[in-house]
PDB file of N, CA and C in Angstrom:
ATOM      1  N   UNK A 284      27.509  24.988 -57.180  1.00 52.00           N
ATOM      2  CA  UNK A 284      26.845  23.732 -57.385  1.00 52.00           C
ATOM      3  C   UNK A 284      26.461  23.074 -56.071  1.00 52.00           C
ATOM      4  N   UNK A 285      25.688  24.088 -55.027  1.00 58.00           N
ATOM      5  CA  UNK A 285      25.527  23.490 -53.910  1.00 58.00           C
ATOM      6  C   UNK A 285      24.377  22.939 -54.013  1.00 58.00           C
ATOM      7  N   UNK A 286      23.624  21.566 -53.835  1.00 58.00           N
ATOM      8  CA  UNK A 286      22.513  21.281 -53.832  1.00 58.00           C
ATOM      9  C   UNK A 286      21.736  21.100 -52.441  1.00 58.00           C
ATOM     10  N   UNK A 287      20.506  21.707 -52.786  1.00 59.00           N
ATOM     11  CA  UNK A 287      19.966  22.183 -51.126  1.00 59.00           C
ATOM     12  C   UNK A 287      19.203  20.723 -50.689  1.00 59.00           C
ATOM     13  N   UNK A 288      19.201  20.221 -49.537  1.00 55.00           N
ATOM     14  CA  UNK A 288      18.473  19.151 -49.553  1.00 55.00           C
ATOM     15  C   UNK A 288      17.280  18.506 -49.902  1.00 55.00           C
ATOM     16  N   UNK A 289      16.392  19.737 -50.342  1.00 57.00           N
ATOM     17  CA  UNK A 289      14.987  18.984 -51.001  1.00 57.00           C
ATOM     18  C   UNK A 289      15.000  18.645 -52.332  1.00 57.00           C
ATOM     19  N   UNK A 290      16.329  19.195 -53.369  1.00 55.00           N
ATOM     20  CA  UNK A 290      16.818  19.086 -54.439  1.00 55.00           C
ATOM     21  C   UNK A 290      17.074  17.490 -54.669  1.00 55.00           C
ATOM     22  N   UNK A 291      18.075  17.279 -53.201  1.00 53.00           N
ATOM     23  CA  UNK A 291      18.313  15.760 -53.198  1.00 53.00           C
ATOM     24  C   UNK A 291      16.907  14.908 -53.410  1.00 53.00           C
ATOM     25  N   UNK A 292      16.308  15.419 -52.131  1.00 52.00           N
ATOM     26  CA  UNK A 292      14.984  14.546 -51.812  1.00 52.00           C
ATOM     27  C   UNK A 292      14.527  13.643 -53.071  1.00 52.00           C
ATOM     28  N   UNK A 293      14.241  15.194 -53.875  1.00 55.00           N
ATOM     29  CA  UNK A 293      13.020  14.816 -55.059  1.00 55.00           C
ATOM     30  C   UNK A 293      13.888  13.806 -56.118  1.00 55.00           C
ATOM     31  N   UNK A 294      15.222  14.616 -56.180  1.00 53.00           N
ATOM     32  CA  UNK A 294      16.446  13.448 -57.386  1.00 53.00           C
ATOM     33  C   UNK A 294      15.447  11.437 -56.766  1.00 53.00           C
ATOM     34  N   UNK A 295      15.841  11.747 -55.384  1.00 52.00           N
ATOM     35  CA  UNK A 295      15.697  10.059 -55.087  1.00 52.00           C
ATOM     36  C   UNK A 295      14.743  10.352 -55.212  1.00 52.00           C
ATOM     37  N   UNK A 296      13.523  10.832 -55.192  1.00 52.00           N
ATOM     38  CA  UNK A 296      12.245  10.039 -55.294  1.00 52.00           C
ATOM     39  C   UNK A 296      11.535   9.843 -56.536  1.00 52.00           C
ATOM     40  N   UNK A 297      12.403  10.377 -57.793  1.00 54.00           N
ATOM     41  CA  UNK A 297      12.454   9.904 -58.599  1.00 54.00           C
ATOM     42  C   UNK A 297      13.422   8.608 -59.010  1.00 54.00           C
ATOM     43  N   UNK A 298      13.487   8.394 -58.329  1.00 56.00           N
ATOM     44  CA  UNK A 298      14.471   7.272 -59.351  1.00 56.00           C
ATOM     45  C   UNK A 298      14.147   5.897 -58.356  1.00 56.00           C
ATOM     46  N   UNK A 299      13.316   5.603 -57.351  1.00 55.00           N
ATOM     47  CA  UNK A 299      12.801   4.637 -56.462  1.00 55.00           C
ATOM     48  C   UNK A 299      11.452   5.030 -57.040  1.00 55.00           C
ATOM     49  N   UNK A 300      11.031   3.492 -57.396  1.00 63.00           N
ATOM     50  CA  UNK A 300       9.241   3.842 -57.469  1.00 63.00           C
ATOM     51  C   UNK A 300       8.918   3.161 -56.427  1.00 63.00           C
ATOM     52  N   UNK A 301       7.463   3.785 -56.400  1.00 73.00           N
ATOM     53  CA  UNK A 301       7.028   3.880 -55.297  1.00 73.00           C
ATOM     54  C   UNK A 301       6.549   2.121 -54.806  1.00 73.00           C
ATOM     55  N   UNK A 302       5.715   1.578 -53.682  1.00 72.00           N
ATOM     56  CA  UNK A 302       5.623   0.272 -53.320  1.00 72.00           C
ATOM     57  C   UNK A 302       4.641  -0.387 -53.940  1.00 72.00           C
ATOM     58  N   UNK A 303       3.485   1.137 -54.652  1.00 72.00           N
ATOM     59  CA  UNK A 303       1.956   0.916 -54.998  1.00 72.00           C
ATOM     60  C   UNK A 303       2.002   0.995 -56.668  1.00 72.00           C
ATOM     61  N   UNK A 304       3.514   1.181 -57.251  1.00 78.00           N
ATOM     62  CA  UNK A 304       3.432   1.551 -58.241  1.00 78.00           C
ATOM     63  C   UNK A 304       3.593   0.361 -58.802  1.00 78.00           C
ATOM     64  N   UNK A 305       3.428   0.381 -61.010  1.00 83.00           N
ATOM     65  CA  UNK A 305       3.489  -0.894 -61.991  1.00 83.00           C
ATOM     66  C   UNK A 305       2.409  -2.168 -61.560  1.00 83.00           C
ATOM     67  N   UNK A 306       2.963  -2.946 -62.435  1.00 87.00           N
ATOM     68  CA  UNK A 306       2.154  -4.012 -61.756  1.00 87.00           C
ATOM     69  C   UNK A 306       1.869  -4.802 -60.832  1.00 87.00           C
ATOM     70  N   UNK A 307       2.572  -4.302 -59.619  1.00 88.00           N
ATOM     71  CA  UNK A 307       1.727  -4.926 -58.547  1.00 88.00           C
ATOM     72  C   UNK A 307       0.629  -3.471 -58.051  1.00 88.00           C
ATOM     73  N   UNK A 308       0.585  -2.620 -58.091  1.00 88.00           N
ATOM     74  CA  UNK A 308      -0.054  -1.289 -57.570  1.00 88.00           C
ATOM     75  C   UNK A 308      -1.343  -1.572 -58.405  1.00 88.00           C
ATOM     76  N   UNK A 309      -0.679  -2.224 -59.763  1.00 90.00           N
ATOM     77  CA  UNK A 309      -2.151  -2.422 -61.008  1.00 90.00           C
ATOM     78  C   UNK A 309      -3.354  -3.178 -60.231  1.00 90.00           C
ATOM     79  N   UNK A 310      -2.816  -4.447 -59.964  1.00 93.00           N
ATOM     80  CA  UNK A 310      -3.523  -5.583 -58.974  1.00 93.00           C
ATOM     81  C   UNK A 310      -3.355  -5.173 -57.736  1.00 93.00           C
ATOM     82  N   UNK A 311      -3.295  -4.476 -56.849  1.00 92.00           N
ATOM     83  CA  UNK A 311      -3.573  -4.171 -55.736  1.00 92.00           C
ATOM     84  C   UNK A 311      -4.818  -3.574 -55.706  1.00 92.00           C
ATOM     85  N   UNK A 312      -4.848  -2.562 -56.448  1.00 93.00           N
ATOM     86  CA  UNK A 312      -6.151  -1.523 -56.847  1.00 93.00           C
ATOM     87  C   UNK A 312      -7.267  -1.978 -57.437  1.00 93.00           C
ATOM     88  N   UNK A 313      -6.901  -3.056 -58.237  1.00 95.00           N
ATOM     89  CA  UNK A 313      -8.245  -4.016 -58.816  1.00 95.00           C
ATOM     90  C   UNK A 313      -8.649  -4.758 -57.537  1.00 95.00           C
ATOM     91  N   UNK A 314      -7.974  -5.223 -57.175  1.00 96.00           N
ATOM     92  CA  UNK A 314      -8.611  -5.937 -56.043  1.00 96.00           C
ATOM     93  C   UNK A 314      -9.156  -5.186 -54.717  1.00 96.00           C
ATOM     94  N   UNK A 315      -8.416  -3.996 -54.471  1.00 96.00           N
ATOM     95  CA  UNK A 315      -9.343  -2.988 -53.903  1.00 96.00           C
ATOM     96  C   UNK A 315     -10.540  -2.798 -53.918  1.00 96.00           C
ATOM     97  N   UNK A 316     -10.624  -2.523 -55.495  1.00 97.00           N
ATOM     98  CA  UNK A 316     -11.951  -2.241 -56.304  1.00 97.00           C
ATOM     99  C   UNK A 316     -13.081  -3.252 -56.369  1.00 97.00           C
ATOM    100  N   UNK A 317     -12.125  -4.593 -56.530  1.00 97.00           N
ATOM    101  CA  UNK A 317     -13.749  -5.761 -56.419  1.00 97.00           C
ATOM    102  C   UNK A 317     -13.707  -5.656 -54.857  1.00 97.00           C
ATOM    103  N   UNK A 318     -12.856  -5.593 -54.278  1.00 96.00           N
ATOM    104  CA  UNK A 318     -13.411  -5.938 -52.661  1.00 96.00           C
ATOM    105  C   UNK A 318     -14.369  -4.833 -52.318  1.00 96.00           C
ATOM    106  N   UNK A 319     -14.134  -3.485 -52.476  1.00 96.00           N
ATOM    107  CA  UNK A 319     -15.397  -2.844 -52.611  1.00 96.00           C
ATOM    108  C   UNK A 319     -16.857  -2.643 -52.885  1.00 96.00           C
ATOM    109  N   UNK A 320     -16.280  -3.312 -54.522  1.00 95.00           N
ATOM    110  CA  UNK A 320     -18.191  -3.430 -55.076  1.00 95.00           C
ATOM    111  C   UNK A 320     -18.443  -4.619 -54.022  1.00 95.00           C
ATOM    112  N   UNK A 321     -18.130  -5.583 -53.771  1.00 92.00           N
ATOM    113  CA  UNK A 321     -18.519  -6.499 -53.080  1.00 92.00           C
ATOM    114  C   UNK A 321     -18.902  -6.327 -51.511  1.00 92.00           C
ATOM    115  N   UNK A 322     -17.826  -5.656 -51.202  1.00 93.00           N
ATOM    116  CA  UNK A 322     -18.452  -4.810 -49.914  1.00 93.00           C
ATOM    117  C   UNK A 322     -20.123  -4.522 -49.985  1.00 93.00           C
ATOM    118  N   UNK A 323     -20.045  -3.304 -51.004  1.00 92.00           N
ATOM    119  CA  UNK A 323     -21.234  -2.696 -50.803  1.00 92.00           C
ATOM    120  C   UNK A 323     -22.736  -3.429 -51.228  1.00 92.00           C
ATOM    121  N   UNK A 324     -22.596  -4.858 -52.312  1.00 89.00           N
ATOM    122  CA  UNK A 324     -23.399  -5.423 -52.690  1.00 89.00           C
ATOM    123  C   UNK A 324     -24.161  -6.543 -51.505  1.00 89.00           C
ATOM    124  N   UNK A 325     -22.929  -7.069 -51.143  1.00 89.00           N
ATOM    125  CA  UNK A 325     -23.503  -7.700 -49.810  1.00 89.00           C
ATOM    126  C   UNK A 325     -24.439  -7.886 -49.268  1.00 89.00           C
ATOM    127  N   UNK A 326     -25.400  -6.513 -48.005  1.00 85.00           N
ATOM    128  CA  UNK A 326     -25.815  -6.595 -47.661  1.00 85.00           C
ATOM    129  C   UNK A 326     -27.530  -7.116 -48.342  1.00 85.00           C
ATOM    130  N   UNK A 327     -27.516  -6.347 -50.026  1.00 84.00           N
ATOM    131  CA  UNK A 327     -28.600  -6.754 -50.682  1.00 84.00           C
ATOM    132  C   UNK A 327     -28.706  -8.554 -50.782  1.00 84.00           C
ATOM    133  N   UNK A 328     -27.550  -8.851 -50.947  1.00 80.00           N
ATOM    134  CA  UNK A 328     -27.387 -10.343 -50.744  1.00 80.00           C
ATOM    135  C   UNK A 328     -28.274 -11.097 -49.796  1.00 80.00           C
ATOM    136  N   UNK A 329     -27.589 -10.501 -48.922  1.00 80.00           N
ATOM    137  CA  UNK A 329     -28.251 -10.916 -47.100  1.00 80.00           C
ATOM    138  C   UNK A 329     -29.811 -10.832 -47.386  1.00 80.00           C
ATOM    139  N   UNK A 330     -30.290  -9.863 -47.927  1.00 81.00           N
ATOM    140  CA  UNK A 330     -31.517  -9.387 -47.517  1.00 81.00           C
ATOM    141  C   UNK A 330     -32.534  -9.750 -48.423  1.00 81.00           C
ATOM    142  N   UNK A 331     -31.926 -10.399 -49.395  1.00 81.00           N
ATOM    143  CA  UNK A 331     -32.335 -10.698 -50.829  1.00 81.00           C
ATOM    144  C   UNK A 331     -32.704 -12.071 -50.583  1.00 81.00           C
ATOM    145  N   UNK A 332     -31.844 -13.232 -49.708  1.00 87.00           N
ATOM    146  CA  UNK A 332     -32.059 -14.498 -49.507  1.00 87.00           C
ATOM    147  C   UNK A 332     -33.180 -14.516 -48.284  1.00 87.00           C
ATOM    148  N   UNK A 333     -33.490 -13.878 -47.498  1.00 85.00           N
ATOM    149  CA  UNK A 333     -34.103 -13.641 -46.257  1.00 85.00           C
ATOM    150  C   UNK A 333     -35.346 -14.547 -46.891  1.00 85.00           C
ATOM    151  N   UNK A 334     -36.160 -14.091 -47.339  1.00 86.00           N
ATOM    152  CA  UNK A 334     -37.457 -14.204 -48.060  1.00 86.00           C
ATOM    153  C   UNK A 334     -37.697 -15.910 -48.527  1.00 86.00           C
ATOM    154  N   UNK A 335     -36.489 -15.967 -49.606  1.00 90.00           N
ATOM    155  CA  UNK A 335     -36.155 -17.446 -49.782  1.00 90.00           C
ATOM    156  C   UNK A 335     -35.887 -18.659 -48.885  1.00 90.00           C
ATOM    157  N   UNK A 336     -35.433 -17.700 -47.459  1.00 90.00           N
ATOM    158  CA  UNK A 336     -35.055 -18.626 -46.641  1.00 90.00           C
ATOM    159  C   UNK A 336     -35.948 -19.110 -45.692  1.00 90.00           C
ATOM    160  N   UNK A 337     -36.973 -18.207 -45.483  1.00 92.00           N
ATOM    161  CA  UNK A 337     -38.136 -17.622 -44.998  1.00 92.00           C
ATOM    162  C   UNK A 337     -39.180 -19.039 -46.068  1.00 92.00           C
ATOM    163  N   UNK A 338     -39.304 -18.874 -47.053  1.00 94.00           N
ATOM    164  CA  UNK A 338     -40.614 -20.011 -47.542  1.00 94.00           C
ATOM    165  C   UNK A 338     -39.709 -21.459 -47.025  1.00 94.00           C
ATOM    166  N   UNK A 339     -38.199 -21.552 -47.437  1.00 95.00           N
ATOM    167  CA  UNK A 339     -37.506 -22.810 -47.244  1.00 95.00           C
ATOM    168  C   UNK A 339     -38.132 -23.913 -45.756  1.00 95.00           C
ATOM    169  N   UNK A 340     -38.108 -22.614 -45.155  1.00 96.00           N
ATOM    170  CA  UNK A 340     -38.387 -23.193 -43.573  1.00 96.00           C
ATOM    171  C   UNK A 340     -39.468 -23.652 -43.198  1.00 96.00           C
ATOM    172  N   UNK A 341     -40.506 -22.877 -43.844  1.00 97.00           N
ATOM    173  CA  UNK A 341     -42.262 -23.099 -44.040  1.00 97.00           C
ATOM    174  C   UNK A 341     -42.293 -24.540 -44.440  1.00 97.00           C
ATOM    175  N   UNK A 342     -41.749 -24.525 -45.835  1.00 97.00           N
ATOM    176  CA  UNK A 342     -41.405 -25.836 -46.634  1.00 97.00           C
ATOM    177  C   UNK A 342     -41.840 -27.289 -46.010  1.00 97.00           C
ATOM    178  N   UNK A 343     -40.291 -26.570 -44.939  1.00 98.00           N
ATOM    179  CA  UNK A 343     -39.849 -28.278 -44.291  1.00 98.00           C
ATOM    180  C   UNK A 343     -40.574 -28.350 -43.394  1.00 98.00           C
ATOM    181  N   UNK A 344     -41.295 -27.354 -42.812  1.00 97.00           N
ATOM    182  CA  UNK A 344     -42.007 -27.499 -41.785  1.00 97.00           C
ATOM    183  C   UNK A 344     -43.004 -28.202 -42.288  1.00 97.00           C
ATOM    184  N   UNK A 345     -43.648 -27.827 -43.599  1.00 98.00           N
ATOM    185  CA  UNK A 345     -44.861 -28.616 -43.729  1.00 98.00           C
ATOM    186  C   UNK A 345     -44.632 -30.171 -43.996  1.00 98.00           C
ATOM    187  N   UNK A 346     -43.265 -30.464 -44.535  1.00 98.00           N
ATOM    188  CA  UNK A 346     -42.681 -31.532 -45.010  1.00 98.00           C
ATOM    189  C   UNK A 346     -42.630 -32.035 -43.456  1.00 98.00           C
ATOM    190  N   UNK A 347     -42.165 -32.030 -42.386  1.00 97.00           N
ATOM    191  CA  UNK A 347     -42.308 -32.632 -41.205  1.00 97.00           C
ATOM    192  C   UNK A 347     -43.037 -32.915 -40.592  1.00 97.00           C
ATOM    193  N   UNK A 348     -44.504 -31.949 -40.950  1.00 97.00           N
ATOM    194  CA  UNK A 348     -45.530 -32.477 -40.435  1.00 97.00           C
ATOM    195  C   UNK A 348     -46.444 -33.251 -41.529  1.00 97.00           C
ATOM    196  N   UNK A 349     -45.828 -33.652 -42.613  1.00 97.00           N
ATOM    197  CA  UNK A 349     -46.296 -34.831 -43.784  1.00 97.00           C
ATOM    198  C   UNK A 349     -45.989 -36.265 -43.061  1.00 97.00           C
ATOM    199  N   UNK A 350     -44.511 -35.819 -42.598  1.00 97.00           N
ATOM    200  CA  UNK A 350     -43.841 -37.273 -42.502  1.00 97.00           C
ATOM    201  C   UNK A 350     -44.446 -37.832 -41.056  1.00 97.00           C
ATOM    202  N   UNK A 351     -44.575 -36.995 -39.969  1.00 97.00           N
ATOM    203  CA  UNK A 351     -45.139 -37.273 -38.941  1.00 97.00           C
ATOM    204  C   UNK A 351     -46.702 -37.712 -39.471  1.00 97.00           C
ATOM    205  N   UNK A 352     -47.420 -37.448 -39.633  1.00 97.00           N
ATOM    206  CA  UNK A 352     -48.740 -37.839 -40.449  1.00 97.00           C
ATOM    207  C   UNK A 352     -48.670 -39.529 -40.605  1.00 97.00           C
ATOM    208  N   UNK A 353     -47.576 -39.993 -41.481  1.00 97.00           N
ATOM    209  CA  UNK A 353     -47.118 -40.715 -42.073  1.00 97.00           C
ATOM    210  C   UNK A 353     -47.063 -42.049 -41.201  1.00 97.00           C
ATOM    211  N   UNK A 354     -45.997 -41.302 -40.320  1.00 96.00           N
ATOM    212  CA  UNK A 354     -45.603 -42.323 -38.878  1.00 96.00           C
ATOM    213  C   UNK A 354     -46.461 -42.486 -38.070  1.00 96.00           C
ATOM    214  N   UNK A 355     -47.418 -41.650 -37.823  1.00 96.00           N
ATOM    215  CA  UNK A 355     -48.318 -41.777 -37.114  1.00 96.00           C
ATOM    216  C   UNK A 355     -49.275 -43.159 -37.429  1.00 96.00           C
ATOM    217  N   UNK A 356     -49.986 -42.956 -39.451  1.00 96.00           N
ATOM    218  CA  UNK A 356     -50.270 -43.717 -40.224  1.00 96.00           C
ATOM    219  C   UNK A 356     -49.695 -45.789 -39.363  1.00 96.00           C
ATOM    220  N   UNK A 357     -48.705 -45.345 -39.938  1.00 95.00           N
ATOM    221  CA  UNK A 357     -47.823 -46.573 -39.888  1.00 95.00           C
ATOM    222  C   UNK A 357     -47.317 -47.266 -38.766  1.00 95.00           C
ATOM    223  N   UNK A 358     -47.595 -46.752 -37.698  1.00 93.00           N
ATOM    224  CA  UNK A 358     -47.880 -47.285 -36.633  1.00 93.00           C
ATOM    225  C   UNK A 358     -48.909 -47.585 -36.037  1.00 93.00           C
ATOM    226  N   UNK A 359     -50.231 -46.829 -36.421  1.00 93.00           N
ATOM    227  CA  UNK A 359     -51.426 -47.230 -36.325  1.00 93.00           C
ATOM    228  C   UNK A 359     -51.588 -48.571 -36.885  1.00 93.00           C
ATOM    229  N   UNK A 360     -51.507 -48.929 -37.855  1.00 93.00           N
ATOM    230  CA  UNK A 360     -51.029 -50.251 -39.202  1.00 93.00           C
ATOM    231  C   UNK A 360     -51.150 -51.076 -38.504  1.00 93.00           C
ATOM    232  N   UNK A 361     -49.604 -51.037 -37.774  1.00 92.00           N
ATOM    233  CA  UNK A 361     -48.642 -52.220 -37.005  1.00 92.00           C
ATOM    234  C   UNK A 361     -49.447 -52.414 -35.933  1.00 92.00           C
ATOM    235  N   UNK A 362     -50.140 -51.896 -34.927  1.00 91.00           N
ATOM    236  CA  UNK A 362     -50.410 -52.153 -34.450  1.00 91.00           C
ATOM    237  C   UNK A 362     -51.730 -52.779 -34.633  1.00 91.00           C
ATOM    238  N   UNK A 363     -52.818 -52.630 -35.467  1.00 90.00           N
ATOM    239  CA  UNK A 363     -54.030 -53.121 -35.802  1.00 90.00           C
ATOM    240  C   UNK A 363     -53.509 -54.753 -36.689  1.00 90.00           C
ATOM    241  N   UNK A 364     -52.562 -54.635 -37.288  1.00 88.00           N
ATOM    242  CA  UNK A 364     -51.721 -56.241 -37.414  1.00 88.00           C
ATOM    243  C   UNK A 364     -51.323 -56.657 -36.342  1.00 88.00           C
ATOM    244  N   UNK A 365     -50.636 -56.519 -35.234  1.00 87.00           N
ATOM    245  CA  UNK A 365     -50.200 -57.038 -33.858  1.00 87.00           C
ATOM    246  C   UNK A 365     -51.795 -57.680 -33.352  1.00 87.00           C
ATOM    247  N   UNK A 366     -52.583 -57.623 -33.494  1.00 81.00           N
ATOM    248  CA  UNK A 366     -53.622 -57.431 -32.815  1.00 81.00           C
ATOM    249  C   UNK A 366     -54.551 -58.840 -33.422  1.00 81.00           C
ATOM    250  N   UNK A 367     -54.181 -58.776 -34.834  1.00 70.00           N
ATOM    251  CA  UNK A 367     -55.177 -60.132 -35.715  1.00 70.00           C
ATOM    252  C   UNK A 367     -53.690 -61.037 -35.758  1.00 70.00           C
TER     253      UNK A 367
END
């Protein structure tokens, strides 16, 4: 009944589960898994808003040169009242 040491080994490594195993190994691996898809979706993200971000800027640009228009307007005003 001599038991050889890898006999032992395997006895314990059955009877310790492992760190990845049950339910925390369950949720470790799910969250693996979304951090992944998310990984890889990402960059379409990035590249997907570009465009949107791209007219946004146009936008305000034209919106800044409304408001300047504006001020320009309105100081012309004031001053043709300063004047009578």
């Amino acid at each position: 009944m001599n038991k050889s040491p890898i006999t032992i080994a395997k006895c314990k490594e059955h009877k310790m589960p492992g760190m990845f195993s049950g339910f925390f190994g369950l949720i470790f691996f799910i969250f693996l898994f979304v951090a992944g898809i998310l990984w890889f979706l990402m960059p379409f993200a990035v590249f997907g808003t570009k465009t949107k971000l791209e007219e946004l800027i146009q936008a305000q640009a034209q919106t800044n040169q409304l408001l300047n228009n504006m001020h320009n307007e309105i100081a012309e005003l004031r001053k043709s009242f300063n004047k009578e």
